[in-house]
Amino acid sequence: MTNSDSTIDSGLVSAPLEIKLAVDLIQLLEDNNLPLEATIKALEITLRDFKNKQLTQLKAPKSKSLNAKTSL
């Protein structure tokens, strides 16, 4: 680990979770020396998938345990 790596790591300690995750994903992809076009397409597919999951969660009815509590 170089000095710049340790500076980046120490700066990430207080970074938001999404920044830490993005840095980890970038490092993982770069370390594997994957073709850029394939990597970008894979990330687009992944983003679409997660956005669909988010929409599904937003449309899902409240859990039964929450409904039972509110009907009391």
mmCIF file of the C-alpha atoms, coordinates in Angstrom:
data_MODEL
# 
_entry.id   MODEL 
# 
loop_
_atom_site.group_PDB 
_atom_site.id 
_atom_site.type_symbol 
_atom_site.label_atom_id 
_atom_site.label_alt_id 
_atom_site.label_comp_id 
_atom_site.label_asym_id 
_atom_site.label_entity_id 
_atom_site.label_seq_id 
_atom_site.pdbx_PDB_ins_code 
_atom_site.Cartn_x 
_atom_site.Cartn_y 
_atom_site.Cartn_z 
_atom_site.occupancy 
_atom_site.B_iso_or_equiv 
_atom_site.pdbx_formal_charge 
_atom_site.auth_seq_id 
_atom_site.auth_comp_id 
_atom_site.auth_asym_id 
_atom_site.auth_atom_id 
_atom_site.pdbx_PDB_model_num 
ATOM 1  C CA . MET A 1 1  ? 0.000   0.000  0.000   1.00 0.00 ? 1  MET A CA 1 
ATOM 2  C CA . THR A 1 2  ? 1.381   3.389  -0.994  1.00 0.00 ? 2  THR A CA 1 
ATOM 3  C CA . ASN A 1 3  ? 1.028   6.633  0.942   1.00 0.00 ? 3  ASN A CA 1 
ATOM 4  C CA . SER A 1 4  ? -1.674  7.782  -1.472  1.00 0.00 ? 4  SER A CA 1 
ATOM 5  C CA . ASP A 1 5  ? -3.574  4.513  -0.882  1.00 0.00 ? 5  ASP A CA 1 
ATOM 6  C CA . SER A 1 6  ? -3.486  4.989  2.882   1.00 0.00 ? 6  SER A CA 1 
ATOM 7  C CA . THR A 1 7  ? -4.613  8.610  2.474   1.00 0.00 ? 7  THR A CA 1 
ATOM 8  C CA . ILE A 1 8  ? -7.560  7.459  0.372   1.00 0.00 ? 8  ILE A CA 1 
ATOM 9  C CA . ASP A 1 9  ? -8.392  4.700  2.872   1.00 0.00 ? 9  ASP A CA 1 
ATOM 10 C CA . SER A 1 10 ? -8.307  7.100  5.823   1.00 0.00 ? 10 SER A CA 1 
ATOM 11 C CA . GLY A 1 11 ? -10.526 9.546  3.926   1.00 0.00 ? 11 GLY A CA 1 
ATOM 12 C CA . LEU A 1 12 ? -13.055 6.798  3.285   1.00 0.00 ? 12 LEU A CA 1 
ATOM 13 C CA . VAL A 1 13 ? -13.548 6.070  6.976   1.00 0.00 ? 13 VAL A CA 1 
ATOM 14 C CA . SER A 1 14 ? -15.987 8.951  7.282   1.00 0.00 ? 14 SER A CA 1 
ATOM 15 C CA . ALA A 1 15 ? -17.327 8.727  3.719   1.00 0.00 ? 15 ALA A CA 1 
ATOM 16 C CA . PRO A 1 16 ? -20.962 7.816  3.080   1.00 0.00 ? 16 PRO A CA 1 
ATOM 17 C CA . LEU A 1 17 ? -21.691 4.136  2.467   1.00 0.00 ? 17 LEU A CA 1 
ATOM 18 C CA . GLU A 1 18 ? -22.417 4.673  -1.240  1.00 0.00 ? 18 GLU A CA 1 
ATOM 19 C CA . ILE A 1 19 ? -18.959 6.230  -1.738  1.00 0.00 ? 19 ILE A CA 1 
ATOM 20 C CA . LYS A 1 20 ? -17.261 3.325  0.036   1.00 0.00 ? 20 LYS A CA 1 
ATOM 21 C CA . LEU A 1 21 ? -19.231 0.847  -2.061  1.00 0.00 ? 21 LEU A CA 1 
ATOM 22 C CA . ALA A 1 22 ? -18.424 2.679  -5.296  1.00 0.00 ? 22 ALA A CA 1 
ATOM 23 C CA . VAL A 1 23 ? -14.703 2.702  -4.472  1.00 0.00 ? 23 VAL A CA 1 
ATOM 24 C CA . ASP A 1 24 ? -14.807 -1.031 -3.690  1.00 0.00 ? 24 ASP A CA 1 
ATOM 25 C CA . LEU A 1 25 ? -16.644 -1.815 -6.927  1.00 0.00 ? 25 LEU A CA 1 
ATOM 26 C CA . ILE A 1 26 ? -14.251 0.283  -9.006  1.00 0.00 ? 26 ILE A CA 1 
ATOM 27 C CA . GLN A 1 27 ? -11.244 -1.402 -7.417  1.00 0.00 ? 27 GLN A CA 1 
ATOM 28 C CA . LEU A 1 28 ? -12.736 -4.862 -7.958  1.00 0.00 ? 28 LEU A CA 1 
ATOM 29 C CA . LEU A 1 29 ? -13.439 -4.162 -11.617 1.00 0.00 ? 29 LEU A CA 1 
ATOM 30 C CA . GLU A 1 30 ? -10.072 -2.528 -12.277 1.00 0.00 ? 30 GLU A CA 1 
ATOM 31 C CA . ASP A 1 31 ? -8.150  -5.299 -10.493 1.00 0.00 ? 31 ASP A CA 1 
ATOM 32 C CA . ASN A 1 32 ? -9.703  -7.871 -12.829 1.00 0.00 ? 32 ASN A CA 1 
ATOM 33 C CA . ASN A 1 33 ? -8.631  -6.005 -15.987 1.00 0.00 ? 33 ASN A CA 1 
ATOM 34 C CA . LEU A 1 34 ? -11.987 -6.542 -17.671 1.00 0.00 ? 34 LEU A CA 1 
ATOM 35 C CA . PRO A 1 35 ? -12.791 -5.025 -21.054 1.00 0.00 ? 35 PRO A CA 1 
ATOM 36 C CA . LEU A 1 36 ? -14.294 -1.558 -20.527 1.00 0.00 ? 36 LEU A CA 1 
ATOM 37 C CA . GLU A 1 37 ? -17.249 -2.064 -22.859 1.00 0.00 ? 37 GLU A CA 1 
ATOM 38 C CA . ALA A 1 38 ? -18.281 -5.318 -21.161 1.00 0.00 ? 38 ALA A CA 1 
ATOM 39 C CA . THR A 1 39 ? -17.818 -3.741 -17.737 1.00 0.00 ? 39 THR A CA 1 
ATOM 40 C CA . ILE A 1 40 ? -20.006 -0.760 -18.618 1.00 0.00 ? 40 ILE A CA 1 
ATOM 41 C CA . LYS A 1 41 ? -22.728 -3.017 -20.048 1.00 0.00 ? 41 LYS A CA 1 
ATOM 42 C CA . ALA A 1 42 ? -22.627 -5.195 -16.932 1.00 0.00 ? 42 ALA A CA 1 
ATOM 43 C CA . LEU A 1 43 ? -22.919 -2.136 -14.707 1.00 0.00 ? 43 LEU A CA 1 
ATOM 44 C CA . GLU A 1 44 ? -25.895 -0.875 -16.743 1.00 0.00 ? 44 GLU A CA 1 
ATOM 45 C CA . ILE A 1 45 ? -27.621 -4.246 -16.343 1.00 0.00 ? 45 ILE A CA 1 
ATOM 46 C CA . THR A 1 46 ? -26.852 -4.237 -12.629 1.00 0.00 ? 46 THR A CA 1 
ATOM 47 C CA . LEU A 1 47 ? -28.189 -0.702 -12.209 1.00 0.00 ? 47 LEU A CA 1 
ATOM 48 C CA . ARG A 1 48 ? -31.418 -1.594 -14.042 1.00 0.00 ? 48 ARG A CA 1 
ATOM 49 C CA . ASP A 1 49 ? -31.833 -4.661 -11.836 1.00 0.00 ? 49 ASP A CA 1 
ATOM 50 C CA . PHE A 1 50 ? -31.380 -2.731 -8.609  1.00 0.00 ? 50 PHE A CA 1 
ATOM 51 C CA . LYS A 1 51 ? -33.720 0.052  -9.760  1.00 0.00 ? 51 LYS A CA 1 
ATOM 52 C CA . ASN A 1 52 ? -36.372 -2.578 -10.566 1.00 0.00 ? 52 ASN A CA 1 
ATOM 53 C CA . LYS A 1 53 ? -35.921 -4.098 -7.103  1.00 0.00 ? 53 LYS A CA 1 
ATOM 54 C CA . GLN A 1 54 ? -36.297 -0.656 -5.564  1.00 0.00 ? 54 GLN A CA 1 
ATOM 55 C CA . LEU A 1 55 ? -39.538 -0.042 -7.497  1.00 0.00 ? 55 LEU A CA 1 
ATOM 56 C CA . THR A 1 56 ? -40.856 -3.442 -6.443  1.00 0.00 ? 56 THR A CA 1 
ATOM 57 C CA . GLN A 1 57 ? -40.145 -2.644 -2.800  1.00 0.00 ? 57 GLN A CA 1 
ATOM 58 C CA . LEU A 1 58 ? -41.859 0.738  -3.072  1.00 0.00 ? 58 LEU A CA 1 
ATOM 59 C CA . LYS A 1 59 ? -44.963 -0.857 -4.622  1.00 0.00 ? 59 LYS A CA 1 
ATOM 60 C CA . ALA A 1 60 ? -45.091 -3.780 -2.169  1.00 0.00 ? 60 ALA A CA 1 
ATOM 61 C CA . PRO A 1 61 ? -47.853 -3.625 0.446   1.00 0.00 ? 61 PRO A CA 1 
ATOM 62 C CA . LYS A 1 62 ? -46.851 -3.082 4.037   1.00 0.00 ? 62 LYS A CA 1 
ATOM 63 C CA . SER A 1 63 ? -45.915 -6.227 5.926   1.00 0.00 ? 63 SER A CA 1 
ATOM 64 C CA . LYS A 1 64 ? -48.677 -8.059 7.775   1.00 0.00 ? 64 LYS A CA 1 
ATOM 65 C CA . SER A 1 65 ? -47.107 -7.343 11.152  1.00 0.00 ? 65 SER A CA 1 
ATOM 66 C CA . LEU A 1 66 ? -47.340 -3.605 10.527  1.00 0.00 ? 66 LEU A CA 1 
ATOM 67 C CA . ASN A 1 67 ? -50.955 -3.864 9.308   1.00 0.00 ? 67 ASN A CA 1 
ATOM 68 C CA . ALA A 1 68 ? -51.932 -5.909 12.357  1.00 0.00 ? 68 ALA A CA 1 
ATOM 69 C CA . LYS A 1 69 ? -50.510 -3.259 14.687  1.00 0.00 ? 69 LYS A CA 1 
ATOM 70 C CA . THR A 1 70 ? -52.318 -0.412 12.962  1.00 0.00 ? 70 THR A CA 1 
ATOM 71 C CA . SER A 1 71 ? -55.690 -2.182 13.064  1.00 0.00 ? 71 SER A CA 1 
ATOM 72 C CA . LEU A 1 72 ? -55.649 -2.382 16.874  1.00 0.00 ? 72 LEU A CA 1 
# 
